[in-house]
mmCIF file of C-alpha atoms in Angstrom:
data_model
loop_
_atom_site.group_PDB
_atom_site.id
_atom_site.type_symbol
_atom_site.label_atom_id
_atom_site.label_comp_id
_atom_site.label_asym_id
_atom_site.label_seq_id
_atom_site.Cartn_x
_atom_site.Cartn_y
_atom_site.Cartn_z
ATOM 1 C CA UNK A 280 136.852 2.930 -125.705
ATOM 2 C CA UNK A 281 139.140 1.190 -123.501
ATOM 3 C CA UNK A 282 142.956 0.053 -125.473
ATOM 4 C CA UNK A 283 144.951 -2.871 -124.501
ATOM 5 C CA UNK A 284 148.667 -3.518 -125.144
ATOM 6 C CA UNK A 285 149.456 -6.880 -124.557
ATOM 7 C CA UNK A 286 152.949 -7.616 -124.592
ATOM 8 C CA UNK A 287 154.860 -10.873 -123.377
ATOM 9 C CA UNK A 288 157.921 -10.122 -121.553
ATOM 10 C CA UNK A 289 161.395 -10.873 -123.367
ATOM 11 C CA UNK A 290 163.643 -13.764 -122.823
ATOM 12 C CA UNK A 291 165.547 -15.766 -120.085
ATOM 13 C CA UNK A 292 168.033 -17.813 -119.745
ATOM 14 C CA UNK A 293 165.595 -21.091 -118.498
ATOM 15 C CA UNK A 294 163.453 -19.888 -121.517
ATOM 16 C CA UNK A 295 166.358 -20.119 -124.032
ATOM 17 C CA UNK A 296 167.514 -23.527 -122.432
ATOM 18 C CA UNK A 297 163.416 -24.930 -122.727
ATOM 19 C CA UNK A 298 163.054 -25.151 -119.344
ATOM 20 C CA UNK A 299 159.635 -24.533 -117.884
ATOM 21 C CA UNK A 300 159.754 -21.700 -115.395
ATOM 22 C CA UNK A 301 156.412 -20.669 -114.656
ATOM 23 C CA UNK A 302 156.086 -18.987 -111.292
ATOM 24 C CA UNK A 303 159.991 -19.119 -110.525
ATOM 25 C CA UNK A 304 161.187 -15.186 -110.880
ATOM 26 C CA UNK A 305 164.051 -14.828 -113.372
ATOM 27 C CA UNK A 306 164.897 -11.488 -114.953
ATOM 28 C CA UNK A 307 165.808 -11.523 -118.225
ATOM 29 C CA UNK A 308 169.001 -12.556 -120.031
ATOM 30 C CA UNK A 309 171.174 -10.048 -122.343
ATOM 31 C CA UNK A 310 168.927 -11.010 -125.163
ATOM 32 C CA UNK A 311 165.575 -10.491 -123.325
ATOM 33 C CA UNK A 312 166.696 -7.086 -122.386
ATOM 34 C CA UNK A 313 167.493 -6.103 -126.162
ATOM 35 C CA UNK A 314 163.859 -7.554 -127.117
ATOM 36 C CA UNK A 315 162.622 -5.254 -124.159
ATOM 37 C CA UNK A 316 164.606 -2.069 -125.104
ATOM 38 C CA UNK A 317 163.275 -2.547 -129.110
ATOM 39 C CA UNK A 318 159.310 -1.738 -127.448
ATOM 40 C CA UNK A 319 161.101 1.475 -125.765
ATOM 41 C CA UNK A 320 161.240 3.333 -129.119
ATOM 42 C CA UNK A 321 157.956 2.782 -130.797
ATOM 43 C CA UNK A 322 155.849 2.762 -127.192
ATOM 44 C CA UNK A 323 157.098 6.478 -126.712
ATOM 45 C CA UNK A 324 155.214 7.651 -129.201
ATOM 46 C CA UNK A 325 151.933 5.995 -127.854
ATOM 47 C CA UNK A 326 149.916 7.778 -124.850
ATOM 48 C CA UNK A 327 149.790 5.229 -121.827
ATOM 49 C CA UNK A 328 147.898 6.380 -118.829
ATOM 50 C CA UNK A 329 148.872 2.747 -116.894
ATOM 51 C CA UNK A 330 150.657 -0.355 -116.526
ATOM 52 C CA UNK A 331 149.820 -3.532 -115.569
ATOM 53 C CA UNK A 332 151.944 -6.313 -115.047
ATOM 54 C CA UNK A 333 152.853 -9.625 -114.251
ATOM 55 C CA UNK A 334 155.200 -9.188 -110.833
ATOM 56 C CA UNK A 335 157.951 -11.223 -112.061
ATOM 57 C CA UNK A 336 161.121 -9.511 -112.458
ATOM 58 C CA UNK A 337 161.054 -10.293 -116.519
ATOM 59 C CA UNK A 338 157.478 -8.657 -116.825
ATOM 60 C CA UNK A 339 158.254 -5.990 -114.930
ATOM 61 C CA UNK A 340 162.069 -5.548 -116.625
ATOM 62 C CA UNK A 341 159.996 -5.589 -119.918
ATOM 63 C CA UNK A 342 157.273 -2.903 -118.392
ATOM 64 C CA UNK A 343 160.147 -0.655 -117.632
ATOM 65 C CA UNK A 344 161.066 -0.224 -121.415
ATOM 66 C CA UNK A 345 157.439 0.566 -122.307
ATOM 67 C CA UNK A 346 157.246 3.071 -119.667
ATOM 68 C CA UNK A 347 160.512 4.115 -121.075
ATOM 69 C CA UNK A 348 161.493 7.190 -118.104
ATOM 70 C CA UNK A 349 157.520 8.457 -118.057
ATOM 71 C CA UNK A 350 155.751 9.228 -115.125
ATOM 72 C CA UNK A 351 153.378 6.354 -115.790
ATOM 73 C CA UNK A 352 152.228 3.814 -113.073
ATOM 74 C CA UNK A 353 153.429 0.374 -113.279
ATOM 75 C CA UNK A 354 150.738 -1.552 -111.564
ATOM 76 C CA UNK A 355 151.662 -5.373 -110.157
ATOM 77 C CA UNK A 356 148.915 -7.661 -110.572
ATOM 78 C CA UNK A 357 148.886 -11.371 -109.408
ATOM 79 C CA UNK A 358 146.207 -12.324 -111.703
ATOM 80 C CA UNK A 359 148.728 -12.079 -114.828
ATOM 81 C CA UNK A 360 151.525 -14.549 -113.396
ATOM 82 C CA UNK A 361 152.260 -17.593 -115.587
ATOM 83 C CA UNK A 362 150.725 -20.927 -114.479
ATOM 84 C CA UNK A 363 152.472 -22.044 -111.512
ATOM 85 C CA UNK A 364 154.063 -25.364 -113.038
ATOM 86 C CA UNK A 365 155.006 -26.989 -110.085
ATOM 87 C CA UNK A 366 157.551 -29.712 -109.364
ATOM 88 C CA UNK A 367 158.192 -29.075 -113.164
ATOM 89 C CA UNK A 368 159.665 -26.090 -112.639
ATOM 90 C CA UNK A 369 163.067 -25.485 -113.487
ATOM 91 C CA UNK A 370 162.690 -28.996 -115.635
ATOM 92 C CA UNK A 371 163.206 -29.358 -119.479
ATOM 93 C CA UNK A 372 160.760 -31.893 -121.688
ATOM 94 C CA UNK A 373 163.043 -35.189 -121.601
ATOM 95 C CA UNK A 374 163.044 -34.442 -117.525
ATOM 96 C CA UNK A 375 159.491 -34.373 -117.082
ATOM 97 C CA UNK A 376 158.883 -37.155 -119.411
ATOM 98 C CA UNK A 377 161.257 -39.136 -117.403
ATOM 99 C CA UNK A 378 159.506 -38.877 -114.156
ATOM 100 C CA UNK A 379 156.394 -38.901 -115.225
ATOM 101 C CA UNK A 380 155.585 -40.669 -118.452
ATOM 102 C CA UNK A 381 152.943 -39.229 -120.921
ATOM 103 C CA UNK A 382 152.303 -35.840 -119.307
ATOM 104 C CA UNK A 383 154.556 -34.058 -121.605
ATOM 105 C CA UNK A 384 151.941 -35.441 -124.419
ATOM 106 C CA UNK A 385 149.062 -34.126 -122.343
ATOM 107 C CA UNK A 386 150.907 -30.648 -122.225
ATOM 108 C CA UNK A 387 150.918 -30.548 -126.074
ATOM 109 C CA UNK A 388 147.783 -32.187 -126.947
ATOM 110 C CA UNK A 389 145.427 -32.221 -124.093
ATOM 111 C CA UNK A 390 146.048 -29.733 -121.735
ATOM 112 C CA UNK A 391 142.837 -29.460 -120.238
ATOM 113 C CA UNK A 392 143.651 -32.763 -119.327
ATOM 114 C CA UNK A 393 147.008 -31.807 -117.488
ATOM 115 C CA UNK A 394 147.513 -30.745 -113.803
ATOM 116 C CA UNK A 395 151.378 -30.577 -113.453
ATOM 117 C CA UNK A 396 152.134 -31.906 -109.788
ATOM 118 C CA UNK A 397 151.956 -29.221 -107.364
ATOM 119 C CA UNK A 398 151.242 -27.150 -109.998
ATOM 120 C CA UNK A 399 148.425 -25.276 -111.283
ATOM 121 C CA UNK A 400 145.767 -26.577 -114.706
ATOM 122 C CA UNK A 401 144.963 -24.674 -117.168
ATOM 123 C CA UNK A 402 141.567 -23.524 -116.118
ATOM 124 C CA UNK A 403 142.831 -22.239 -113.103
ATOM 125 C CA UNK A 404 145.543 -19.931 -115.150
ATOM 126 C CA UNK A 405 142.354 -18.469 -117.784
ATOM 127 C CA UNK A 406 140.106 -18.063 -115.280
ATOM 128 C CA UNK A 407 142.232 -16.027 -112.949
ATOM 129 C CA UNK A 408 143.575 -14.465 -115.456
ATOM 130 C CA UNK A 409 140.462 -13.833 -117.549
ATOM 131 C CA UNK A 410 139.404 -11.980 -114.001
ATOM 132 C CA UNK A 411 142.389 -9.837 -113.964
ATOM 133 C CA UNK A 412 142.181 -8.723 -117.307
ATOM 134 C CA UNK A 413 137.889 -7.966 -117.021
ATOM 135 C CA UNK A 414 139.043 -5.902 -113.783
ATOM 136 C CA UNK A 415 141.983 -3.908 -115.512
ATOM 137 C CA UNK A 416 139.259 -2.687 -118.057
ATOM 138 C CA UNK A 417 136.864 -2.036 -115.839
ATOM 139 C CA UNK A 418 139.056 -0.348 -113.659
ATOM 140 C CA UNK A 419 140.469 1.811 -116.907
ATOM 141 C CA UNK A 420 137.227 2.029 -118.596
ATOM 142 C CA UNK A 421 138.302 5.334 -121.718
ATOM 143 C CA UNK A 422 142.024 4.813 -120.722
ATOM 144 C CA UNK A 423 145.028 3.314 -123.001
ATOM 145 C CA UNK A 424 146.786 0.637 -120.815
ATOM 146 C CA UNK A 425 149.700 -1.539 -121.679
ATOM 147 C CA UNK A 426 150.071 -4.819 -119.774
ATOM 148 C CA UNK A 427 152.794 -7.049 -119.806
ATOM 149 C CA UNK A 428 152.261 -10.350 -119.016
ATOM 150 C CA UNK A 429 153.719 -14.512 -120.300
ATOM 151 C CA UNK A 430 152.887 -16.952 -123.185
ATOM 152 C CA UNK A 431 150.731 -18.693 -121.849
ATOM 153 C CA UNK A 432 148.794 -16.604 -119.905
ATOM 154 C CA UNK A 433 148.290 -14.330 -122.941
ATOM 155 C CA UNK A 434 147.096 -17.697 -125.082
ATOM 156 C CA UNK A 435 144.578 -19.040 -122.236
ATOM 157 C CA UNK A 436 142.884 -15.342 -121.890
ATOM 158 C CA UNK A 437 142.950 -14.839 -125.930
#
């Protein structure tokens, strides 16, 4: 049997101020870094032969405290990025629904409905990332892998 820990990565500062961020790389904030630091404890005492993450400096920040000074493999992989949001990136709701009316509805209510301009839809997020994580466990078949990752790329695959 093949074990997944899923873990999203801890805060930022554009998370804390409700900005979308998406595929912009921020590392996380003095708060994100505590949330990090509380898996450090508790994942010690769990065998991990691998992990996978997002390459984003706040997955992989949050990936460090799981490895917590092992010699275990911290793996990059593309397929777990958050969506790619675009020309909203860096933007909070009342900006977005400024320049373009309505969308911020469709984000909330119909997101299979939404492509964010420049940006990527929903179904292009789960399936790549549905992919990724179908590989991982192939790849791992027996093993115990932790895999940090983002909220909504974690929703679209569950």
């Amino acid at each position: 049997m093949t074990t997944l820990f899923v873990v999203r990565h801890g805060e930022t500062d554009n998370n804390k101020l409700h900005r979308f961020i998406g595929s912009t790389d921020h590392p996380l904030n003095e708060r994100g870094q505590a949330q990090a630091a509380c898996l450090r404890e508790p994942m010690s005492n769990v065998r991990i032969d691998r992990i996978y993450s997002s390459p984003y400096r706040r997955a992989m920040m949050t990936a460090e405290q799981i490895r917590g000074g092992r010699d275990i493999d911290i793996v990059p992989h593309r397929g777990l990025c958050e969506i790619h949001c675009g020309e909203w990136e860096g933007l909070n709701r009342a900006e977005i629904e400024a320049r373009w009316p309505g969308m911020i509805n469709l984000w909330q209510y119909e997101p299979d409905r939404l492509l964010m301009p420049g940006g990527e839809s929903f179904e292009q997020v789960q399936s790549r990332a549905v992919q990724a994580f179908v590989d991982i466990v192939r790849r791992e078949s027996g093993r115990v892998i932790a895999l940090t990752s983002h909220m909504l790329t974690i929703q679209l695959v569950m």
